[in-house]
Amino acid sequence: MGIIFTVKFILFYLLIVCNLIYSKKLTLPELDDINSKKINECQRCKVLVDSFNYWFDKTSRGKFEGGDTAWEESKLRSYARSEIRLVEIQESLCSELHKYQDHCYSLTEEAEQPLEKWWLDKDPNSIDLHTWLCIENLKYCCPENHFGFSCEPCPLDKDNKLCGGHGRCNGEGTRKGNGSCECFKGFTGHSCGECAQNYYRADTYTCEPCHKTCDGCSGAGADACEACKEGWKLEGGFCNDIDECSDANTCKPNQFCMNEEGSYACKSCDKSCKTCAGPGCSNCTSCGPGAMFWSGVCVDSKLKDVILAETLNRVILYLGLLLIIILITKISHALASLVVLIVAAYIYYSEKNSTMNVVYVISNLYF
């Protein structure tokens, strides 16, 4: 018994360990996915600066909280810009991050000496760390509305606006890009001053989307279409849905067609059907070899015999119940009325839940 218990315990322990390992493996792809998302050098530098500021705040009072106030303030003044505090911050850098942590760690070595210089020589209250580190020293970023290796200013339009106020400068804030306009959704053109395809000019500064059926429009609504999108046709000034399913050859022979707004879908017939007019086994229009077509259903001879046998059993049962009602009627009309209600309810729900009710089977005995 002792050996059996030991073996069971070992197996149970191994099962728990394997489960933990498997669970851990499930989380690794998620972490890899987060850390594998590409960010540019400027964004990487900003992540590092945000982490530094986070730990700067976390160490703002060090270990001197509580106790003698005068002594505490004296210690805090010396601790505030001490190398001890800097080391504490640097040792914790990036550790709080759940996203882009690897990108942050990869920059800590390069930024170590510049951070020490900023810490010891600069005033953090007047000199912004992101500007000093990422823009001026590591040269990974540019000021707002500047781009490229030399941080050139982004070009403005005739109204002195950046991309007409409807876009952003390519490479803005980084040492990359060419300064061209990247227009917001709905706008296009060199300075984002035009409406994009399937948008119309609502007012001087706004472009609104055309109606969903339009392929180009002159205004709002379905009656302003200049042309129709694929799956629609222009009739009476409106784009009406094309019923692709009206063509019998739209789908393959073993599929049925479902018309959708502006489109269509071909769905596979039930495996019992050779061809069909809809989903399920009751919409067959023809059957494969070895099966018989029985009012929309494909059945083989064996299945048909089973259906007929089950139907015959139900008919005999119903006739038996009818005979019992007749006998009870001779005894008590009141009791017979109650039995009739019970039997009627039973027959109703039996036939309703049956895939092939008695009337259906009898009406299709000959085909």
XYZ file of C-alpha atoms in Angstrom:
367
model
C 0.000 0.000 0.000
C 2.897 2.369 0.838
C 4.491 1.866 -2.584
C 1.198 2.434 -4.383
C 0.583 5.610 -2.388
C 4.103 6.886 -3.195
C 3.664 6.206 -6.930
C 0.297 7.979 -6.951
C 1.806 10.944 -5.099
C 4.696 11.202 -7.597
C 2.309 11.014 -10.571
C 0.065 13.656 -9.008
C 3.083 15.929 -8.402
C 4.328 15.484 -11.978
C 0.838 16.290 -13.273
C 0.809 19.574 -11.319
C 4.319 20.514 -12.526
C 3.434 19.767 -16.162
C 0.262 21.816 -15.846
C 2.219 24.780 -14.448
C 4.806 24.518 -17.229
C 2.072 24.332 -19.857
C 0.290 27.331 -18.351
C 3.539 29.290 -18.372
C 4.131 28.398 -21.998
C 0.729 29.758 -22.862
C 1.685 33.158 -21.469
C 5.053 33.382 -23.198
C 3.707 34.061 -26.717
C 1.637 36.906 -25.296
C 4.729 38.478 -23.725
C 6.747 37.916 -26.876
C 3.987 39.500 -28.929
C 3.977 42.595 -26.715
C 7.756 42.960 -26.766
C 8.066 42.182 -30.482
C 5.931 45.123 -31.550
C 8.283 47.433 -33.388
C 8.753 50.974 -32.142
C 11.145 53.542 -33.551
C 14.208 54.884 -31.729
C 12.414 58.023 -30.607
C 9.568 56.039 -29.064
C 12.120 53.758 -27.393
C 13.832 56.759 -25.851
C 10.508 58.156 -24.652
C 9.700 54.826 -22.958
C 13.024 55.039 -21.103
C 12.398 58.661 -20.041
C 8.896 57.783 -18.800
C 10.377 54.941 -16.751
C 13.049 57.238 -15.314
C 10.411 59.812 -14.328
C 8.313 57.048 -12.774
C 11.145 55.942 -10.507
C 12.151 59.551 -9.885
C 8.702 60.069 -8.347
C 8.787 56.724 -6.528
C 12.065 57.672 -4.781
C 11.058 61.269 -4.091
C 11.106 60.688 -0.299
C 13.485 57.765 -0.127
C 13.518 55.942 3.181
C 13.171 58.991 5.394
C 9.420 59.159 5.899
C 8.261 59.441 9.480
C 10.208 60.598 12.546
C 11.894 63.890 13.314
C 10.731 66.463 10.734
C 13.827 68.681 10.898
C 16.163 65.696 10.592
C 14.005 64.294 7.756
C 14.140 67.523 5.745
C 17.912 67.764 6.197
C 18.394 64.186 4.989
C 15.994 64.682 2.070
C 17.927 67.702 0.793
C 21.108 65.684 0.598
C 19.324 62.593 -0.761
C 17.356 64.419 -3.465
C 20.320 64.739 -5.864
C 22.572 62.077 -4.422
C 24.291 59.339 -6.389
C 22.575 56.846 -4.083
C 19.183 57.921 -5.369
C 20.416 57.839 -8.973
C 21.672 54.265 -8.506
C 18.318 53.254 -7.025
C 16.524 54.720 -10.048
C 18.903 53.118 -12.556
C 18.620 49.709 -10.919
C 14.837 49.882 -11.191
C 14.618 51.319 -14.720
C 12.163 49.500 -17.009
C 11.231 46.913 -14.361
C 7.709 48.325 -13.943
C 6.862 48.040 -17.636
C 4.507 45.415 -19.046
C 4.869 46.713 -22.590
C 8.074 47.525 -24.479
C 10.188 46.393 -21.539
C 12.850 44.801 -23.761
C 13.062 47.955 -25.881
C 13.585 49.983 -22.707
C 16.316 47.672 -21.346
C 18.167 47.779 -24.679
C 18.697 51.547 -24.300
C 19.708 51.709 -20.628
C 23.431 51.083 -21.239
C 23.675 53.734 -23.967
C 21.776 56.236 -21.833
C 23.659 55.539 -18.579
C 26.362 58.207 -18.870
C 24.113 60.925 -20.341
C 21.635 60.317 -17.498
C 24.416 60.655 -14.921
C 25.527 63.936 -16.510
C 21.951 65.281 -16.508
C 21.498 64.168 -12.906
C 24.682 65.753 -11.587
C 24.959 68.896 -13.759
C 21.441 69.941 -14.764
C 18.416 71.274 -12.941
C 15.514 68.808 -13.410
C 13.016 71.550 -12.583
C 14.052 73.697 -15.557
C 15.517 71.216 -18.078
C 13.138 68.608 -19.515
C 14.760 65.165 -19.553
C 13.108 64.069 -22.824
C 14.318 67.185 -24.651
C 17.824 67.000 -23.176
C 18.334 63.248 -23.600
C 16.300 62.155 -26.647
C 16.535 65.308 -28.784
C 19.778 67.074 -27.854
C 22.128 64.259 -26.795
C 21.114 60.831 -28.125
C 19.522 62.574 -31.143
C 16.760 60.033 -31.560
C 13.907 62.558 -31.574
C 13.057 65.954 -32.985
C 10.954 68.743 -31.472
C 7.259 68.852 -32.290
C 6.501 69.592 -35.977
C 10.096 68.833 -37.025
C 11.427 65.785 -38.867
C 14.461 64.119 -40.393
C 18.141 63.786 -39.567
C 18.613 67.542 -39.105
C 15.191 68.143 -37.493
C 13.902 70.369 -40.278
C 10.577 72.130 -39.728
C 7.548 70.474 -41.314
C 6.321 72.474 -44.342
C 3.214 74.634 -43.884
C 0.513 75.416 -46.469
C -0.491 78.863 -47.763
C -2.627 79.412 -44.645
C 0.384 78.637 -42.443
C -1.199 75.339 -41.340
C 0.445 71.961 -41.137
C -1.247 69.752 -43.754
C -4.278 72.041 -43.711
C -5.049 70.865 -40.192
C -6.135 67.510 -41.663
C -2.953 65.476 -41.428
C 0.456 65.022 -39.878
C 3.991 65.490 -41.106
C 5.743 62.263 -42.133
C 8.454 61.545 -39.552
C 7.272 64.336 -37.251
C 9.081 64.223 -33.910
C 11.669 61.689 -35.141
C 14.942 61.699 -37.082
C 13.195 59.939 -39.951
C 10.615 60.739 -42.641
C 10.459 63.151 -45.552
C 8.065 65.761 -44.178
C 5.256 64.985 -46.607
C 1.662 65.100 -45.420
C 0.011 61.957 -44.122
C -3.670 62.858 -44.352
C -6.291 61.885 -41.819
C -9.159 59.644 -42.909
C -11.383 61.335 -45.481
C -8.735 63.748 -46.801
C -6.155 63.568 -49.575
C -3.874 65.774 -51.678
C -0.435 67.346 -51.233
C -1.626 69.465 -48.290
C -4.666 67.316 -47.363
C -6.976 69.967 -48.815
C -9.148 67.607 -50.883
C -11.756 65.001 -50.010
C -10.706 61.391 -50.494
C -12.567 58.863 -52.646
C -16.075 58.177 -51.321
C -16.087 61.385 -49.260
C -17.808 64.661 -50.089
C -17.233 68.257 -49.029
C -19.692 69.004 -46.206
C -18.263 72.480 -45.548
C -15.011 74.385 -45.958
C -13.130 72.272 -43.415
C -15.027 68.966 -43.322
C -15.239 65.903 -45.563
C -17.978 63.388 -44.765
C -18.309 59.770 -46.008
C -20.666 59.003 -48.890
C -23.601 56.645 -48.431
C -22.452 53.027 -48.080
C -23.846 52.102 -51.516
C -22.015 54.875 -53.400
C -18.777 54.756 -55.343
C -18.299 58.516 -55.342
C -20.987 61.063 -54.489
C -21.942 64.712 -54.649
C -23.471 64.927 -51.193
C -25.153 63.090 -48.355
C -27.720 60.313 -48.754
C -28.347 57.393 -51.090
C -29.704 59.685 -53.827
C -26.372 61.556 -54.220
C -24.407 58.617 -55.645
C -22.394 59.269 -58.809
C -21.849 55.526 -59.258
C -22.557 52.377 -57.263
C -20.211 50.054 -55.449
C -19.800 46.474 -56.627
C -22.898 44.474 -55.733
C -25.226 47.436 -56.314
C -26.812 48.939 -59.449
C -28.170 52.408 -60.114
C -31.935 52.402 -60.609
C -34.198 55.442 -60.348
C -31.426 57.548 -58.855
C -30.657 55.027 -56.079
C -28.210 52.151 -55.740
C -30.197 48.945 -55.265
C -28.806 45.628 -54.150
C -28.095 43.108 -56.920
C -29.545 39.666 -56.182
C -26.647 37.483 -57.315
C -28.581 34.396 -56.214
C -31.067 34.851 -59.061
C -28.418 33.253 -61.290
C -28.496 29.495 -60.751
C -24.815 29.233 -61.683
C -23.556 31.661 -59.032
C -22.478 28.848 -56.689
C -21.160 25.324 -57.170
C -23.694 22.461 -57.604
C -23.189 21.248 -54.008
C -23.745 24.746 -52.591
C -26.671 27.093 -52.072
C -26.620 30.857 -52.482
C -27.433 33.394 -49.757
C -27.948 36.944 -50.943
C -26.459 39.635 -48.707
C -26.555 43.409 -48.839
C -24.179 44.369 -51.635
C -22.821 40.839 -51.853
C -23.650 37.130 -51.572
C -22.316 33.969 -49.956
C -22.114 30.367 -51.129
C -22.771 27.826 -48.366
C -22.237 24.070 -48.536
C -25.287 21.838 -48.733
C -25.982 19.293 -46.036
C -23.802 16.229 -46.544
C -26.903 14.133 -47.281
C -27.747 16.297 -50.342
C -26.258 16.299 -53.806
C -27.849 19.682 -54.583
C -29.973 21.880 -52.351
C -32.000 25.076 -52.094
C -31.038 25.989 -48.525
C -29.407 24.852 -45.279
C -30.093 21.591 -43.491
C -31.163 18.128 -44.615
C -34.733 19.209 -45.418
C -33.784 21.475 -48.362
C -32.263 18.902 -50.702
C -33.229 19.142 -54.367
C -31.428 15.959 -55.442
C -29.590 13.078 -53.808
C -26.366 11.200 -54.304
C -26.012 7.522 -55.293
C -27.768 5.073 -52.981
C -30.197 7.632 -51.556
C -33.823 8.410 -52.398
C -35.337 11.877 -52.628
C -38.308 12.113 -50.329
C -39.936 15.567 -50.369
C -36.758 17.555 -49.829
C -34.993 14.891 -47.777
C -32.451 12.352 -48.972
C -32.821 8.981 -47.285
C -31.501 5.515 -48.064
C -33.851 2.507 -48.144
C -32.831 1.403 -44.639
C -33.541 4.809 -43.123
C -36.842 4.983 -44.955
C -37.880 1.610 -43.474
C -36.968 2.888 -39.983
C -39.037 6.061 -40.518
C -42.029 4.064 -41.744
C -41.740 1.636 -38.804
C -41.596 4.471 -36.271
C -44.541 6.179 -37.939
C -46.556 2.954 -37.891
C -45.828 2.518 -34.171
C -47.021 6.061 -33.472
C -50.213 5.516 -35.516
C -50.963 2.316 -33.554
C -50.314 4.191 -30.294
C -52.644 7.041 -31.287
C -55.362 4.565 -32.318
C -54.964 2.804 -28.971
C -55.333 6.115 -27.129
C -58.413 6.892 -29.206
C -59.923 3.506 -28.267
C -59.257 4.228 -24.567
C -61.029 7.598 -24.892
C -64.041 5.880 -26.434
C -64.183 3.390 -23.562
C -63.836 6.123 -20.925
C -66.619 8.120 -22.620
C -69.028 5.321 -21.852
C -68.078 5.573 -18.169
C -67.811 9.342 -17.642
C -68.068 12.212 -20.115
C -66.286 14.592 -17.718
C -63.356 12.210 -17.290
C -63.276 11.589 -21.043
C -62.981 15.347 -21.701
C -59.932 15.538 -19.416
C -58.324 12.510 -21.056
C -58.980 13.995 -24.513
C -57.091 17.177 -23.525
C -54.160 15.169 -22.158
C -53.986 12.897 -25.224
C -54.332 15.840 -27.620
C -51.464 17.685 -25.903
C -49.334 14.540 -25.986
C -49.947 13.957 -29.705
C -49.369 17.646 -30.518
C -45.960 17.853 -28.827
C -44.900 14.422 -30.086
C -45.582 15.393 -33.690
C -44.148 18.888 -33.263
C -40.813 17.553 -31.993
C -40.632 14.755 -34.556
C -38.382 15.287 -37.598
C -41.053 13.659 -39.747
C -44.594 13.742 -38.417
C -47.257 11.180 -39.256
C -49.107 13.348 -41.792
C -45.825 14.178 -43.567
C -44.776 10.534 -43.850
C -48.180 9.251 -44.990
C -48.476 11.991 -47.619
C -45.080 10.981 -49.038
C -45.405 7.208 -49.054
C -45.442 7.308 -52.849
C -42.950 9.456 -54.679
